[in-house]
């Protein structure tokens, strides 16, 4: 499975209108196109408040291309898109991630927050990092009551080398409480190994599902 994240910059004066129109598209247009996923607003990162992301999961890139082709000749999409393009005047970037096994679907619940913590891995350490991420997800997350996904960037500014732990939480306060529970020996042993595989911690971005 892959996640495709298409982002757009919205001028601050248009943010509220854009949020309304994004929800309209999600609720009325996406079902016609067979699309799923979520629209998110960045709360913390390089373009907080102004950056919006359409996040969607697909079996592969071919399935995503087929999904995009559904817009051709669709009157509902064309009407919505023409209106939306007056607000999303800048396309920021499109990133594609491979969702590492074991796969769990992304949480699309409106109002929840997604926290994306990234790490830079040297090319020669990628197989070991993939294995370590799986061990953490399968053995430690149940102990800590964590959920989410590990992802590896396929397309973007750090293709292959960027790994992301992404998880959705009810609130930032709940996330802070979860991070405070990492002092146990099991997690610390795993995290010591993980740090040896990582060259750098990357960006941490926070989004809210609309």
Short mmCIF file of C-alpha atoms in Angstrom, two decimals:
data_model
loop_
_atom_site.label_atom_id
_atom_site.label_comp_id
_atom_site.label_asym_id
_atom_site.label_seq_id
_atom_site.Cartn_x
_atom_site.Cartn_y
_atom_site.Cartn_z
CA UNK A 1 0.00 0.00 0.00
CA UNK A 2 1.04 3.59 -0.60
CA UNK A 3 -0.01 6.97 0.73
CA UNK A 4 -0.10 9.93 -1.65
CA UNK A 5 0.02 13.34 0.05
CA UNK A 6 -0.87 16.27 -2.23
CA UNK A 7 -0.46 19.65 -0.55
CA UNK A 8 -1.72 23.11 -1.39
CA UNK A 9 -1.03 26.57 0.00
CA UNK A 10 -4.06 28.72 0.83
CA UNK A 11 -3.89 32.44 1.53
CA UNK A 12 -4.79 33.19 5.14
CA UNK A 13 -7.83 35.26 4.18
CA UNK A 14 -9.26 32.26 2.33
CA UNK A 15 -8.60 29.53 4.91
CA UNK A 16 -12.13 29.32 6.32
CA UNK A 17 -13.73 29.19 2.87
CA UNK A 18 -11.22 26.56 1.78
CA UNK A 19 -12.06 24.37 4.77
CA UNK A 20 -15.76 24.54 3.91
CA UNK A 21 -15.12 23.71 0.27
CA UNK A 22 -12.74 20.84 1.09
CA UNK A 23 -15.41 19.26 3.27
CA UNK A 24 -17.97 19.69 0.50
CA UNK A 25 -15.68 17.94 -1.98
CA UNK A 26 -14.96 15.11 0.44
CA UNK A 27 -18.64 14.54 1.23
CA UNK A 28 -20.23 15.01 -2.19
CA UNK A 29 -17.63 14.65 -4.96
CA UNK A 30 -15.28 11.96 -3.68
CA UNK A 31 -18.03 9.31 -3.51
CA UNK A 32 -18.74 9.83 -7.22
CA UNK A 33 -15.05 9.32 -8.02
CA UNK A 34 -14.52 6.36 -5.71
CA UNK A 35 -11.97 8.34 -3.68
CA UNK A 36 -11.25 7.97 0.02
CA UNK A 37 -8.84 9.55 2.45
CA UNK A 38 -8.79 12.74 4.44
CA UNK A 39 -8.14 16.46 4.11
CA UNK A 40 -5.82 17.92 6.71
CA UNK A 41 -4.73 21.37 7.83
CA UNK A 42 -1.17 21.83 9.05
CA UNK A 43 -1.04 22.92 12.69
CA UNK A 44 2.75 22.86 13.09
CA UNK A 45 5.38 22.92 10.35
CA UNK A 46 6.76 25.15 7.65
CA UNK A 47 3.37 26.58 6.57
CA UNK A 48 1.14 26.26 9.63
CA UNK A 49 -2.56 27.04 9.07
CA UNK A 50 -2.05 27.81 5.36
CA UNK A 51 -1.03 24.32 4.19
CA UNK A 52 -3.76 21.78 3.35
CA UNK A 53 -3.10 18.18 2.40
CA UNK A 54 -5.23 15.59 0.65
CA UNK A 55 -3.98 12.28 2.00
CA UNK A 56 -5.14 9.08 0.30
CA UNK A 57 -4.13 5.42 0.37
CA UNK A 58 -3.92 3.23 -2.73
CA UNK A 59 -2.81 -0.27 -3.61
CA UNK A 60 -0.07 1.13 -5.85
CA UNK A 61 0.73 4.07 -8.15
CA UNK A 62 -1.23 2.51 -11.01
CA UNK A 63 -4.35 2.49 -8.83
CA UNK A 64 -3.75 6.14 -7.92
CA UNK A 65 -3.40 7.07 -11.61
CA UNK A 66 -6.63 5.24 -12.38
CA UNK A 67 -8.33 7.12 -9.56
CA UNK A 68 -7.13 10.46 -10.90
CA UNK A 69 -8.44 9.53 -14.36
CA UNK A 70 -11.98 9.39 -12.93
CA UNK A 71 -12.04 13.20 -12.92
CA UNK A 72 -12.15 13.39 -16.72
CA UNK A 73 -15.59 14.41 -17.84
CA UNK A 74 -17.03 14.41 -14.31
CA UNK A 75 -19.21 17.51 -14.05
CA UNK A 76 -19.41 17.48 -10.26
CA UNK A 77 -15.63 17.40 -9.95
CA UNK A 78 -15.16 20.07 -12.58
CA UNK A 79 -17.54 22.46 -10.84
CA UNK A 80 -15.95 21.86 -7.46
CA UNK A 81 -12.41 22.06 -8.83
CA UNK A 82 -13.03 25.32 -10.67
CA UNK A 83 -14.27 26.87 -7.43
CA UNK A 84 -11.45 25.34 -5.37
CA UNK A 85 -8.77 26.56 -7.76
CA UNK A 86 -9.69 30.13 -6.87
CA UNK A 87 -8.49 29.35 -3.34
CA UNK A 88 -5.72 26.73 -3.68
CA UNK A 89 -3.66 29.03 -5.84
CA UNK A 90 -0.34 27.27 -5.13
CA UNK A 91 0.42 23.57 -5.29
CA UNK A 92 3.13 23.00 -2.71
CA UNK A 93 4.37 19.44 -3.28
CA UNK A 94 3.30 15.84 -3.76
CA UNK A 95 4.91 13.13 -1.68
CA UNK A 96 4.46 9.38 -2.03
CA UNK A 97 5.17 6.92 0.77
CA UNK A 98 5.25 3.14 0.94
CA UNK A 99 3.32 1.96 4.00
CA UNK A 100 5.48 -0.65 5.68
CA UNK A 101 4.05 -3.92 6.93
CA UNK A 102 2.13 -4.68 9.02
CA UNK A 103 -0.35 -2.36 7.30
CA UNK A 104 -3.07 -0.60 9.27
CA UNK A 105 -5.37 1.95 7.58
CA UNK A 106 -4.94 5.63 8.38
CA UNK A 107 -7.45 7.17 10.78
CA UNK A 108 -9.65 9.67 8.92
CA UNK A 109 -11.77 10.74 11.92
CA UNK A 110 -12.49 14.50 11.71
CA UNK A 111 -10.97 16.58 14.48
CA UNK A 112 -8.18 14.17 15.37
CA UNK A 113 -4.54 15.17 15.00
CA UNK A 114 -1.87 13.34 13.03
CA UNK A 115 1.75 13.63 14.14
CA UNK A 116 4.37 12.70 11.54
CA UNK A 117 7.87 12.17 12.96
CA UNK A 118 10.57 11.61 10.35
CA UNK A 119 14.06 10.12 10.43
CA UNK A 120 16.88 10.08 7.90
CA UNK A 121 18.40 6.66 7.21
CA UNK A 122 21.58 6.01 5.26
CA UNK A 123 20.98 3.88 2.15
CA UNK A 124 23.05 0.96 3.48
CA UNK A 125 20.95 0.89 6.68
CA UNK A 126 17.55 0.78 4.97
CA UNK A 127 16.96 -3.02 5.21
CA UNK A 128 17.88 -3.01 8.91
CA UNK A 129 15.66 0.03 9.53
CA UNK A 130 12.72 -1.66 7.81
CA UNK A 131 13.20 -4.72 10.02
CA UNK A 132 13.58 -2.62 13.18
CA UNK A 133 10.45 -0.59 12.40
CA UNK A 134 8.46 -3.80 12.06
CA UNK A 135 9.75 -5.14 15.38
CA UNK A 136 8.79 -1.89 17.08
CA UNK A 137 5.31 -1.86 15.57
CA UNK A 138 4.59 -5.52 16.30
CA UNK A 139 6.09 -5.86 19.78
CA UNK A 140 6.31 -2.42 21.42
CA UNK A 141 3.29 -0.52 20.18
CA UNK A 142 0.84 -2.97 21.82
CA UNK A 143 2.68 -2.49 25.14
CA UNK A 144 2.47 1.30 24.83
CA UNK A 145 -1.06 1.38 23.36
CA UNK A 146 0.26 3.11 20.24
CA UNK A 147 -1.19 2.89 16.74
CA UNK A 148 -0.29 4.20 13.30
CA UNK A 149 2.06 3.35 10.48
CA UNK A 150 5.70 3.30 9.54
CA UNK A 151 6.26 4.74 6.08
CA UNK A 152 9.22 5.02 3.71
CA UNK A 153 9.32 7.87 1.20
CA UNK A 154 9.14 6.72 -2.42
CA UNK A 155 8.90 10.14 -4.08
CA UNK A 156 9.92 13.47 -2.61
CA UNK A 157 12.98 15.39 -1.51
CA UNK A 158 14.37 12.47 0.57
CA UNK A 159 13.26 9.46 -1.47
CA UNK A 160 14.16 6.09 0.05
CA UNK A 161 16.05 7.56 3.02
CA UNK A 162 13.18 9.22 4.87
CA UNK A 163 11.23 7.03 7.29
CA UNK A 164 8.15 8.36 9.05
CA UNK A 165 6.25 7.21 12.08
CA UNK A 166 2.76 8.57 11.66
CA UNK A 167 0.03 8.23 14.27
CA UNK A 168 -3.36 9.83 14.83
CA UNK A 169 -4.37 10.96 18.31
CA UNK A 170 -7.47 12.42 19.93
CA UNK A 171 -5.46 15.48 21.00
CA UNK A 172 -1.93 16.78 21.46
CA UNK A 173 -2.32 16.21 25.19
CA UNK A 174 -2.95 12.49 24.63
CA UNK A 175 0.16 12.32 22.43
CA UNK A 176 2.26 13.99 25.14
CA UNK A 177 1.03 11.46 27.69
CA UNK A 178 1.90 8.60 25.34
CA UNK A 179 5.43 9.93 24.81
CA UNK A 180 5.90 10.12 28.60
CA UNK A 181 5.43 6.34 28.83
CA UNK A 182 8.59 5.42 26.90
CA UNK A 183 10.91 4.98 29.88
CA UNK A 184 10.52 1.19 30.13
CA UNK A 185 13.46 -1.13 29.36
CA UNK A 186 11.79 -2.75 26.33
CA UNK A 187 11.30 0.54 24.51
CA UNK A 188 14.69 1.92 25.50
CA UNK A 189 16.47 -1.17 24.19
CA UNK A 190 14.65 -0.93 20.87
CA UNK A 191 15.16 2.84 20.61
CA UNK A 192 18.90 2.49 21.22
CA UNK A 193 19.08 0.19 18.19
CA UNK A 194 16.89 2.57 16.16
CA UNK A 195 19.14 5.54 16.95
CA UNK A 196 22.15 3.58 15.73
CA UNK A 197 20.40 3.13 12.37
CA UNK A 198 19.33 6.78 12.01
CA UNK A 199 21.69 9.52 10.96
CA UNK A 200 19.35 12.38 11.87
CA UNK A 201 15.91 13.13 13.19
CA UNK A 202 13.95 14.93 10.47
CA UNK A 203 10.96 17.22 10.66
CA UNK A 204 7.95 16.69 12.91
CA UNK A 205 4.71 17.90 11.36
CA UNK A 206 1.29 18.10 12.98
CA UNK A 207 -2.00 18.10 11.06
CA UNK A 208 -5.67 18.13 11.99
CA UNK A 209 -8.18 16.05 10.04
CA UNK A 210 -11.03 18.18 8.70
#
